[in-house]
One Martini backbone bead per residue (centre of mass of N, CA, C, O) as a GRO file, in nm:
protein
  387
    1UNK     BB    1  -0.129  -2.065  -2.283
    2UNK     BB    2   0.049  -1.915  -2.087
    3UNK     BB    3   0.168  -1.599  -2.054
    4UNK     BB    4   0.306  -1.320  -1.932
    5UNK     BB    5   0.035  -1.165  -1.960
    6UNK     BB    6  -0.142  -1.357  -1.802
    7UNK     BB    7   0.023  -1.347  -1.538
    8UNK     BB    8  -0.004  -1.044  -1.493
    9UNK     BB    9  -0.306  -1.045  -1.456
   10UNK     BB   10  -0.314  -1.239  -1.216
   11UNK     BB   11  -0.143  -1.070  -1.025
   12UNK     BB   12  -0.340  -0.830  -1.014
   13UNK     BB   13  -0.583  -0.983  -0.905
   14UNK     BB   14  -0.448  -1.099  -0.647
   15UNK     BB   15  -0.385  -0.828  -0.516
   16UNK     BB   16  -0.677  -0.738  -0.486
   17UNK     BB   17  -0.771  -0.977  -0.318
   18UNK     BB   18  -0.570  -0.938  -0.078
   19UNK     BB   19  -0.674  -0.637  -0.018
   20UNK     BB   20  -1.020  -0.652  -0.062
   21UNK     BB   21  -1.112  -0.959   0.035
   22UNK     BB   22  -0.965  -1.154   0.240
   23UNK     BB   23  -1.001  -0.976   0.509
   24UNK     BB   24  -1.346  -1.035   0.483
   25UNK     BB   25  -1.446  -1.331   0.457
   26UNK     BB   26  -1.536  -1.415   0.744
   27UNK     BB   27  -1.750  -1.197   0.772
   28UNK     BB   28  -1.921  -1.281   0.521
   29UNK     BB   29  -1.981  -1.567   0.605
   30UNK     BB   30  -2.135  -1.493   0.867
   31UNK     BB   31  -2.347  -1.300   0.705
   32UNK     BB   32  -2.428  -1.426   0.419
   33UNK     BB   33  -2.269  -1.176   0.281
   34UNK     BB   34  -2.165  -0.940   0.031
   35UNK     BB   35  -2.050  -0.634  -0.107
   36UNK     BB   36  -2.100  -0.619  -0.431
   37UNK     BB   37  -2.076  -0.322  -0.518
   38UNK     BB   38  -1.802  -0.267  -0.388
   39UNK     BB   39  -1.636  -0.497  -0.518
   40UNK     BB   40  -1.712  -0.452  -0.821
   41UNK     BB   41  -1.600  -0.167  -0.844
   42UNK     BB   42  -1.304  -0.246  -0.803
   43UNK     BB   43  -1.292  -0.443  -1.041
   44UNK     BB   44  -1.397  -0.247  -1.261
   45UNK     BB   45  -1.179  -0.022  -1.232
   46UNK     BB   46  -0.952  -0.248  -1.318
   47UNK     BB   47  -1.107  -0.429  -1.563
   48UNK     BB   48  -1.205  -0.735  -1.459
   49UNK     BB   49  -1.520  -0.741  -1.582
   50UNK     BB   50  -1.386  -0.705  -1.907
   51UNK     BB   51  -1.163  -0.874  -2.046
   52UNK     BB   52  -1.362  -0.995  -2.308
   53UNK     BB   53  -1.483  -0.727  -2.362
   54UNK     BB   54  -1.573  -0.466  -2.527
   55UNK     BB   55  -1.437  -0.157  -2.548
   56UNK     BB   56  -1.705   0.012  -2.611
   57UNK     BB   57  -1.810  -0.132  -2.312
   58UNK     BB   58  -1.534  -0.128  -2.110
   59UNK     BB   59  -1.341  -0.329  -2.208
   60UNK     BB   60  -1.039  -0.497  -2.306
   61UNK     BB   61  -1.057  -0.702  -2.565
   62UNK     BB   62  -0.978  -0.983  -2.503
   63UNK     BB   63  -0.928  -1.295  -2.514
   64UNK     BB   64  -1.043  -1.590  -2.370
   65UNK     BB   65  -0.777  -1.669  -2.223
   66UNK     BB   66  -0.797  -1.429  -2.017
   67UNK     BB   67  -1.051  -1.530  -1.875
   68UNK     BB   68  -0.926  -1.787  -1.771
   69UNK     BB   69  -0.712  -1.646  -1.603
   70UNK     BB   70  -0.913  -1.500  -1.422
   71UNK     BB   71  -1.055  -1.753  -1.310
   72UNK     BB   72  -0.809  -1.866  -1.170
   73UNK     BB   73  -0.772  -1.629  -0.973
   74UNK     BB   74  -1.065  -1.633  -0.831
   75UNK     BB   75  -1.028  -1.932  -0.728
   76UNK     BB   76  -0.845  -1.825  -0.471
   77UNK     BB   77  -1.076  -1.761  -0.312
   78UNK     BB   78  -1.172  -1.868   0.011
   79UNK     BB   79  -1.456  -1.791  -0.110
   80UNK     BB   80  -1.666  -1.935  -0.326
   81UNK     BB   81  -1.901  -1.726  -0.333
   82UNK     BB   82  -1.742  -1.484  -0.445
   83UNK     BB   83  -1.638  -1.609  -0.707
   84UNK     BB   84  -1.918  -1.679  -0.819
   85UNK     BB   85  -2.037  -1.391  -0.826
   86UNK     BB   86  -1.832  -1.283  -1.027
   87UNK     BB   87  -1.895  -1.492  -1.257
   88UNK     BB   88  -2.176  -1.389  -1.315
   89UNK     BB   89  -2.076  -1.112  -1.426
   90UNK     BB   90  -1.873  -1.251  -1.658
   91UNK     BB   91  -1.991  -1.581  -1.740
   92UNK     BB   92  -2.327  -1.605  -1.705
   93UNK     BB   93  -2.499  -1.309  -1.767
   94UNK     BB   94  -2.317  -1.171  -2.036
   95UNK     BB   95  -2.254  -1.327  -2.305
   96UNK     BB   96  -2.520  -1.289  -2.466
   97UNK     BB   97  -2.517  -0.982  -2.467
   98UNK     BB   98  -2.246  -0.954  -2.610
   99UNK     BB   99  -2.324  -1.127  -2.878
  100UNK     BB  100  -2.665  -1.037  -2.917
  101UNK     BB  101  -2.690  -0.756  -2.839
  102UNK     BB  102  -2.766  -0.452  -2.856
  103UNK     BB  103  -2.630  -0.146  -2.827
  104UNK     BB  104  -2.837  -0.042  -2.627
  105UNK     BB  105  -2.814  -0.275  -2.420
  106UNK     BB  106  -2.504  -0.254  -2.377
  107UNK     BB  107  -2.521   0.034  -2.264
  108UNK     BB  108  -2.735  -0.019  -2.029
  109UNK     BB  109  -2.592  -0.307  -1.910
  110UNK     BB  110  -2.295  -0.385  -1.974
  111UNK     BB  111  -2.128  -0.136  -1.903
  112UNK     BB  112  -2.208  -0.113  -1.591
  113UNK     BB  113  -2.116  -0.405  -1.529
  114UNK     BB  114  -1.816  -0.374  -1.605
  115UNK     BB  115  -1.780  -0.122  -1.400
  116UNK     BB  116  -1.960  -0.195  -1.127
  117UNK     BB  117  -2.252  -0.039  -1.114
  118UNK     BB  118  -2.369  -0.327  -1.166
  119UNK     BB  119  -2.572  -0.601  -1.073
  120UNK     BB  120  -2.598  -0.942  -1.172
  121UNK     BB  121  -2.832  -1.195  -1.281
  122UNK     BB  122  -2.953  -1.532  -1.330
  123UNK     BB  123  -3.271  -1.641  -1.496
  124UNK     BB  124  -3.356  -1.988  -1.507
  125UNK     BB  125  -3.417  -2.138  -1.272
  126UNK     BB  126  -3.653  -2.358  -1.113
  127UNK     BB  127  -3.828  -2.553  -0.896
  128UNK     BB  128  -3.921  -2.732  -1.178
  129UNK     BB  129  -3.640  -2.611  -1.340
  130UNK     BB  130  -3.327  -2.688  -1.379
  131UNK     BB  131  -3.177  -2.877  -1.594
  132UNK     BB  132  -3.472  -2.847  -1.729
  133UNK     BB  133  -3.511  -2.580  -1.919
  134UNK     BB  134  -3.756  -2.638  -2.116
  135UNK     BB  135  -3.975  -2.648  -1.852
  136UNK     BB  136  -4.024  -2.372  -1.803
  137UNK     BB  137  -4.285  -2.121  -1.680
  138UNK     BB  138  -4.207  -1.852  -1.736
  139UNK     BB  139  -4.362  -1.548  -1.850
  140UNK     BB  140  -4.384  -1.329  -2.162
  141UNK     BB  141  -4.618  -1.119  -2.247
  142UNK     BB  142  -4.778  -0.932  -2.475
  143UNK     BB  143  -4.810  -0.555  -2.433
  144UNK     BB  144  -4.758  -0.395  -2.671
  145UNK     BB  145  -4.422  -0.290  -2.600
  146UNK     BB  146  -4.444  -0.519  -2.390
  147UNK     BB  147  -4.362  -0.722  -2.123
  148UNK     BB  148  -4.530  -0.967  -1.911
  149UNK     BB  149  -4.428  -1.098  -1.600
  150UNK     BB  150  -4.454  -1.448  -1.489
  151UNK     BB  151  -4.324  -1.600  -1.189
  152UNK     BB  152  -4.012  -1.789  -1.121
  153UNK     BB  153  -3.690  -1.803  -0.947
  154UNK     BB  154  -3.408  -2.015  -0.876
  155UNK     BB  155  -3.098  -1.988  -0.746
  156UNK     BB  156  -3.010  -1.670  -0.718
  157UNK     BB  157  -2.731  -1.524  -0.777
  158UNK     BB  158  -2.735  -1.201  -0.638
  159UNK     BB  159  -3.041  -1.143  -0.591
  160UNK     BB  160  -3.050  -0.926  -0.340
  161UNK     BB  161  -2.849  -0.711  -0.526
  162UNK     BB  162  -2.956  -0.689  -0.797
  163UNK     BB  163  -3.038  -0.479  -1.081
  164UNK     BB  164  -3.032  -0.729  -1.287
  165UNK     BB  165  -3.173  -0.967  -1.527
  166UNK     BB  166  -3.109  -1.263  -1.700
  167UNK     BB  167  -3.395  -1.369  -1.865
  168UNK     BB  168  -3.580  -1.674  -1.895
  169UNK     BB  169  -3.865  -1.693  -2.120
  170UNK     BB  170  -4.185  -1.733  -2.226
  171UNK     BB  171  -4.306  -1.580  -2.549
  172UNK     BB  172  -4.455  -1.852  -2.631
  173UNK     BB  173  -4.572  -2.105  -2.792
  174UNK     BB  174  -4.472  -2.433  -2.824
  175UNK     BB  175  -4.173  -2.508  -2.877
  176UNK     BB  176  -3.948  -2.530  -2.608
  177UNK     BB  177  -3.689  -2.442  -2.802
  178UNK     BB  178  -3.871  -2.177  -2.953
  179UNK     BB  179  -4.026  -1.998  -2.693
  180UNK     BB  180  -3.767  -1.836  -2.603
  181UNK     BB  181  -3.628  -1.558  -2.406
  182UNK     BB  182  -3.397  -1.304  -2.356
  183UNK     BB  183  -3.396  -1.070  -2.074
  184UNK     BB  184  -3.358  -0.743  -1.962
  185UNK     BB  185  -3.425  -0.709  -1.609
  186UNK     BB  186  -3.522  -0.479  -1.406
  187UNK     BB  187  -3.534  -0.479  -1.037
  188UNK     BB  188  -3.476  -0.164  -0.989
  189UNK     BB  189  -3.578   0.147  -0.816
  190UNK     BB  190  -3.406   0.344  -0.627
  191UNK     BB  191  -3.309   0.063  -0.469
  192UNK     BB  192  -3.585  -0.073  -0.529
  193UNK     BB  193  -3.814  -0.285  -0.580
  194UNK     BB  194  -4.019  -0.354  -0.810
  195UNK     BB  195  -4.318  -0.387  -0.900
  196UNK     BB  196  -4.383  -0.744  -0.862
  197UNK     BB  197  -4.121  -0.786  -0.688
  198UNK     BB  198  -3.993  -1.073  -0.516
  199UNK     BB  199  -3.808  -1.221  -0.226
  200UNK     BB  200  -3.604  -1.511  -0.108
  201UNK     BB  201  -3.382  -1.624   0.098
  202UNK     BB  202  -3.123  -1.878   0.088
  203UNK     BB  203  -3.016  -2.147   0.271
  204UNK     BB  204  -2.694  -2.300   0.274
  205UNK     BB  205  -2.434  -2.519   0.297
  206UNK     BB  206  -2.280  -2.325   0.104
  207UNK     BB  207  -2.178  -2.035  -0.014
  208UNK     BB  208  -2.237  -1.806   0.208
  209UNK     BB  209  -2.142  -1.518   0.081
  210UNK     BB  210  -2.369  -1.591  -0.117
  211UNK     BB  211  -2.648  -1.466  -0.241
  212UNK     BB  212  -2.965  -1.644  -0.240
  213UNK     BB  213  -3.267  -1.663  -0.450
  214UNK     BB  214  -3.611  -1.624  -0.469
  215UNK     BB  215  -3.800  -1.510  -0.754
  216UNK     BB  216  -4.084  -1.294  -0.808
  217UNK     BB  217  -4.354  -1.254  -1.061
  218UNK     BB  218  -4.608  -0.978  -1.098
  219UNK     BB  219  -4.670  -0.805  -1.354
  220UNK     BB  220  -4.394  -0.741  -1.511
  221UNK     BB  221  -4.250  -0.475  -1.678
  222UNK     BB  222  -4.096  -0.477  -2.016
  223UNK     BB  223  -3.939  -0.393  -2.277
  224UNK     BB  224  -3.894  -0.549  -2.581
  225UNK     BB  225  -3.608  -0.412  -2.636
  226UNK     BB  226  -3.477  -0.601  -2.392
  227UNK     BB  227  -3.421  -0.808  -2.585
  228UNK     BB  228  -3.209  -1.071  -2.675
  229UNK     BB  229  -3.233  -1.065  -2.976
  230UNK     BB  230  -3.424  -1.310  -3.080
  231UNK     BB  231  -3.716  -1.439  -3.085
  232UNK     BB  232  -3.689  -1.779  -2.967
  233UNK     BB  233  -3.352  -1.789  -2.897
  234UNK     BB  234  -3.295  -1.832  -2.588
  235UNK     BB  235  -3.210  -2.127  -2.564
  236UNK     BB  236  -2.964  -2.109  -2.746
  237UNK     BB  237  -2.817  -1.882  -2.596
  238UNK     BB  238  -2.804  -2.033  -2.321
  239UNK     BB  239  -2.638  -2.276  -2.412
  240UNK     BB  240  -2.392  -2.103  -2.476
  241UNK     BB  241  -2.364  -1.966  -2.199
  242UNK     BB  242  -2.312  -2.229  -2.041
  243UNK     BB  243  -2.025  -2.289  -2.143
  244UNK     BB  244  -1.888  -2.053  -1.994
  245UNK     BB  245  -1.985  -2.129  -1.715
  246UNK     BB  246  -1.859  -2.417  -1.700
  247UNK     BB  247  -1.564  -2.337  -1.750
  248UNK     BB  248  -1.541  -2.142  -1.519
  249UNK     BB  249  -1.599  -2.345  -1.293
  250UNK     BB  250  -1.361  -2.535  -1.352
  251UNK     BB  251  -1.133  -2.325  -1.330
  252UNK     BB  252  -1.173  -2.236  -1.035
  253UNK     BB  253  -1.125  -2.527  -0.917
  254UNK     BB  254  -0.830  -2.566  -0.978
  255UNK     BB  255  -0.731  -2.360  -0.770
  256UNK     BB  256  -0.882  -2.460  -0.521
  257UNK     BB  257  -0.754  -2.747  -0.522
  258UNK     BB  258  -0.461  -2.665  -0.511
  259UNK     BB  259  -0.490  -2.525  -0.233
  260UNK     BB  260  -0.579  -2.770  -0.071
  261UNK     BB  261  -0.325  -2.932  -0.118
  262UNK     BB  262  -0.118  -2.727  -0.008
  263UNK     BB  263  -0.244  -2.706   0.279
  264UNK     BB  264  -0.209  -3.009   0.342
  265UNK     BB  265   0.091  -3.024   0.320
  266UNK     BB  266   0.159  -2.817   0.541
  267UNK     BB  267   0.012  -2.963   0.772
  268UNK     BB  268   0.137  -3.260   0.748
  269UNK     BB  269   0.432  -3.171   0.789
  270UNK     BB  270   0.386  -3.051   1.099
  271UNK     BB  271   0.228  -3.299   1.174
  272UNK     BB  272   0.243  -3.525   1.441
  273UNK     BB  273   0.279  -3.898   1.434
  274UNK     BB  274   0.459  -4.137   1.562
  275UNK     BB  275   0.739  -3.952   1.512
  276UNK     BB  276   0.598  -3.823   1.247
  277UNK     BB  277   0.490  -3.703   0.976
  278UNK     BB  278   0.211  -3.743   0.793
  279UNK     BB  279   0.351  -3.703   0.510
  280UNK     BB  280   0.553  -3.959   0.542
  281UNK     BB  281   0.325  -4.117   0.454
  282UNK     BB  282   0.264  -4.290   0.174
  283UNK     BB  283  -0.047  -4.265   0.162
  284UNK     BB  284  -0.031  -3.952   0.148
  285UNK     BB  285   0.179  -3.865  -0.075
  286UNK     BB  286   0.057  -4.035  -0.299
  287UNK     BB  287  -0.228  -3.915  -0.298
  288UNK     BB  288  -0.146  -3.621  -0.356
  289UNK     BB  289  -0.016  -3.687  -0.630
  290UNK     BB  290  -0.271  -3.789  -0.768
  291UNK     BB  291  -0.444  -3.533  -0.734
  292UNK     BB  292  -0.257  -3.335  -0.881
  293UNK     BB  293  -0.272  -3.481  -1.153
  294UNK     BB  294  -0.577  -3.445  -1.198
  295UNK     BB  295  -0.581  -3.135  -1.194
  296UNK     BB  296  -0.385  -3.095  -1.438
  297UNK     BB  297  -0.567  -3.241  -1.641
  298UNK     BB  298  -0.798  -3.041  -1.618
  299UNK     BB  299  -0.645  -2.794  -1.716
  300UNK     BB  300  -0.590  -2.903  -2.003
  301UNK     BB  301  -0.887  -2.932  -2.086
  302UNK     BB  302  -0.959  -2.635  -2.058
  303UNK     BB  303  -0.756  -2.523  -2.266
  304UNK     BB  304  -0.874  -2.678  -2.504
  305UNK     BB  305  -1.157  -2.557  -2.497
  306UNK     BB  306  -1.068  -2.261  -2.531
  307UNK     BB  307  -0.937  -2.297  -2.811
  308UNK     BB  308  -1.194  -2.381  -2.956
  309UNK     BB  309  -1.355  -2.123  -2.894
  310UNK     BB  310  -1.153  -1.919  -3.025
  311UNK     BB  311  -1.183  -2.083  -3.314
  312UNK     BB  312  -1.516  -2.123  -3.342
  313UNK     BB  313  -1.595  -2.360  -3.190
  314UNK     BB  314  -1.739  -2.640  -3.019
  315UNK     BB  315  -1.722  -2.682  -2.653
  316UNK     BB  316  -1.940  -2.861  -2.522
  317UNK     BB  317  -1.801  -3.133  -2.465
  318UNK     BB  318  -1.550  -3.024  -2.310
  319UNK     BB  319  -1.703  -2.856  -2.096
  320UNK     BB  320  -1.857  -3.100  -1.982
  321UNK     BB  321  -1.609  -3.260  -1.900
  322UNK     BB  322  -1.487  -3.049  -1.711
  323UNK     BB  323  -1.725  -3.027  -1.515
  324UNK     BB  324  -1.742  -3.320  -1.436
  325UNK     BB  325  -1.450  -3.349  -1.330
  326UNK     BB  326  -1.463  -3.123  -1.124
  327UNK     BB  327  -1.687  -3.246  -0.948
  328UNK     BB  328  -1.539  -3.506  -0.874
  329UNK     BB  329  -1.281  -3.369  -0.754
  330UNK     BB  330  -1.413  -3.204  -0.531
  331UNK     BB  331  -1.483  -3.455  -0.366
  332UNK     BB  332  -1.211  -3.609  -0.359
  333UNK     BB  333  -1.015  -3.392  -0.254
  334UNK     BB  334  -1.162  -3.278  -0.002
  335UNK     BB  335  -1.203  -3.549   0.144
  336UNK     BB  336  -0.909  -3.643   0.157
  337UNK     BB  337  -0.790  -3.389   0.297
  338UNK     BB  338  -0.969  -3.377   0.547
  339UNK     BB  339  -0.866  -3.645   0.668
  340UNK     BB  340  -0.563  -3.532   0.718
  341UNK     BB  341  -0.675  -3.325   0.950
  342UNK     BB  342  -0.881  -3.447   1.104
  343UNK     BB  343  -1.040  -3.274   1.342
  344UNK     BB  344  -0.972  -3.001   1.199
  345UNK     BB  345  -1.148  -3.066   0.940
  346UNK     BB  346  -1.430  -3.040   1.133
  347UNK     BB  347  -1.404  -2.741   1.133
  348UNK     BB  348  -1.551  -2.449   1.036
  349UNK     BB  349  -1.290  -2.245   0.978
  350UNK     BB  350  -1.171  -2.426   0.785
  351UNK     BB  351  -1.071  -2.416   0.459
  352UNK     BB  352  -1.126  -2.714   0.384
  353UNK     BB  353  -1.420  -2.728   0.487
  354UNK     BB  354  -1.520  -2.503   0.305
  355UNK     BB  355  -1.450  -2.643   0.039
  356UNK     BB  356  -1.625  -2.892   0.090
  357UNK     BB  357  -1.887  -2.723   0.076
  358UNK     BB  358  -1.858  -2.539  -0.179
  359UNK     BB  359  -1.762  -2.754  -0.414
  360UNK     BB  360  -2.024  -2.931  -0.439
  361UNK     BB  361  -2.197  -2.758  -0.645
  362UNK     BB  362  -2.083  -2.829  -0.939
  363UNK     BB  363  -2.260  -3.104  -0.961
  364UNK     BB  364  -2.529  -2.909  -0.993
  365UNK     BB  365  -2.465  -2.646  -1.105
  366UNK     BB  366  -2.515  -2.575  -1.442
  367UNK     BB  367  -2.551  -2.874  -1.443
  368UNK     BB  368  -2.553  -3.179  -1.385
  369UNK     BB  369  -2.373  -3.457  -1.417
  370UNK     BB  370  -2.598  -3.604  -1.581
  371UNK     BB  371  -2.606  -3.390  -1.803
  372UNK     BB  372  -2.315  -3.414  -1.895
  373UNK     BB  373  -2.339  -3.711  -1.979
  374UNK     BB  374  -2.556  -3.668  -2.190
  375UNK     BB  375  -2.396  -3.478  -2.373
  376UNK     BB  376  -2.160  -3.667  -2.428
  377UNK     BB  377  -2.327  -3.899  -2.548
  378UNK     BB  378  -2.439  -3.734  -2.783
  379UNK     BB  379  -2.155  -3.674  -2.913
  380UNK     BB  380  -2.093  -3.995  -2.935
  381UNK     BB  381  -2.368  -4.151  -3.028
  382UNK     BB  382  -2.504  -4.313  -2.741
  383UNK     BB  383  -2.783  -4.191  -2.715
  384UNK     BB  384  -3.082  -4.274  -2.665
  385UNK     BB  385  -3.376  -4.269  -2.816
  386UNK     BB  386  -3.672  -4.140  -2.802
  387UNK     BB  387  -4.005  -4.253  -2.833
   0.00000   0.00000   0.00000
């Protein structure tokens, strides 16, 4: 799937990462936050936040395969939290707005987000509704020309820095799959949180450089015209948006896992034990060969899913398979490689131990492994019907 043009894009992205991001990663990890506005502006100015977004709203207008190439490149950032935060901007919180938003909304929210002038977050999960999106409780009741929002959102990546949120809320009663809408919700005015909005930062096991928050809404007003697409179609829009999020997550992990393997090869080659390098042990080099094979198989699955998506097909099953496999491999590869580093693998600053912490998230975030299995079973026609 990758042509010389895709590779040229990746080279440009990697150069920016090496120049503007990697020198600061350790500092951002220690601070448990990175300067999103500053970093995103540099990415936006280079055009990288809108690779497959419409030209009329500041994007490059390239096909989805180039977005996959971009995701591969940012997967190489040694802080998983920074790569994830960028992906929220490009693949998690903006696809629905791109596909279904009015021109007014795309001018107000998508264009400055693509330019890096605004930071966005996605508001779907709640403390009582993670993978079970249909059961979310946040409401947006109508009052004149406005929605009035009450409730809270949990695990919000970019939350403490975001200028706006792509919010999923209940806008009516009735069928839980048809009573929700996606809304572009401004979070700040003049750099400060709007009245009725408050938040609390969450300390996590990994992804330290990415700020994550619980966000609360108390009678927060937003114009109804800020709704994305049709009222009541929010669940459907978000399910489609999830597919791009999940494939993005799997794609970034391919690069991250490849880097873990490469770094482990380099370390075990020079590390001596009992008169020879650790890499010379058959148990080690055979295992690394198996892991590399699995990662390349995942890459092929991702490319196939992307081709289906570009052809106008439904990539839900393939994207779910890719995310499931990525989650399993993230545990398998990082744990196996960390073992070969011995005591050094259990030190905090080690890149492999950071990957071990960071990459665990993909089996949970954006739909847990069990949800991916449920989706795959449904597409296979083997999921038992509920009574």
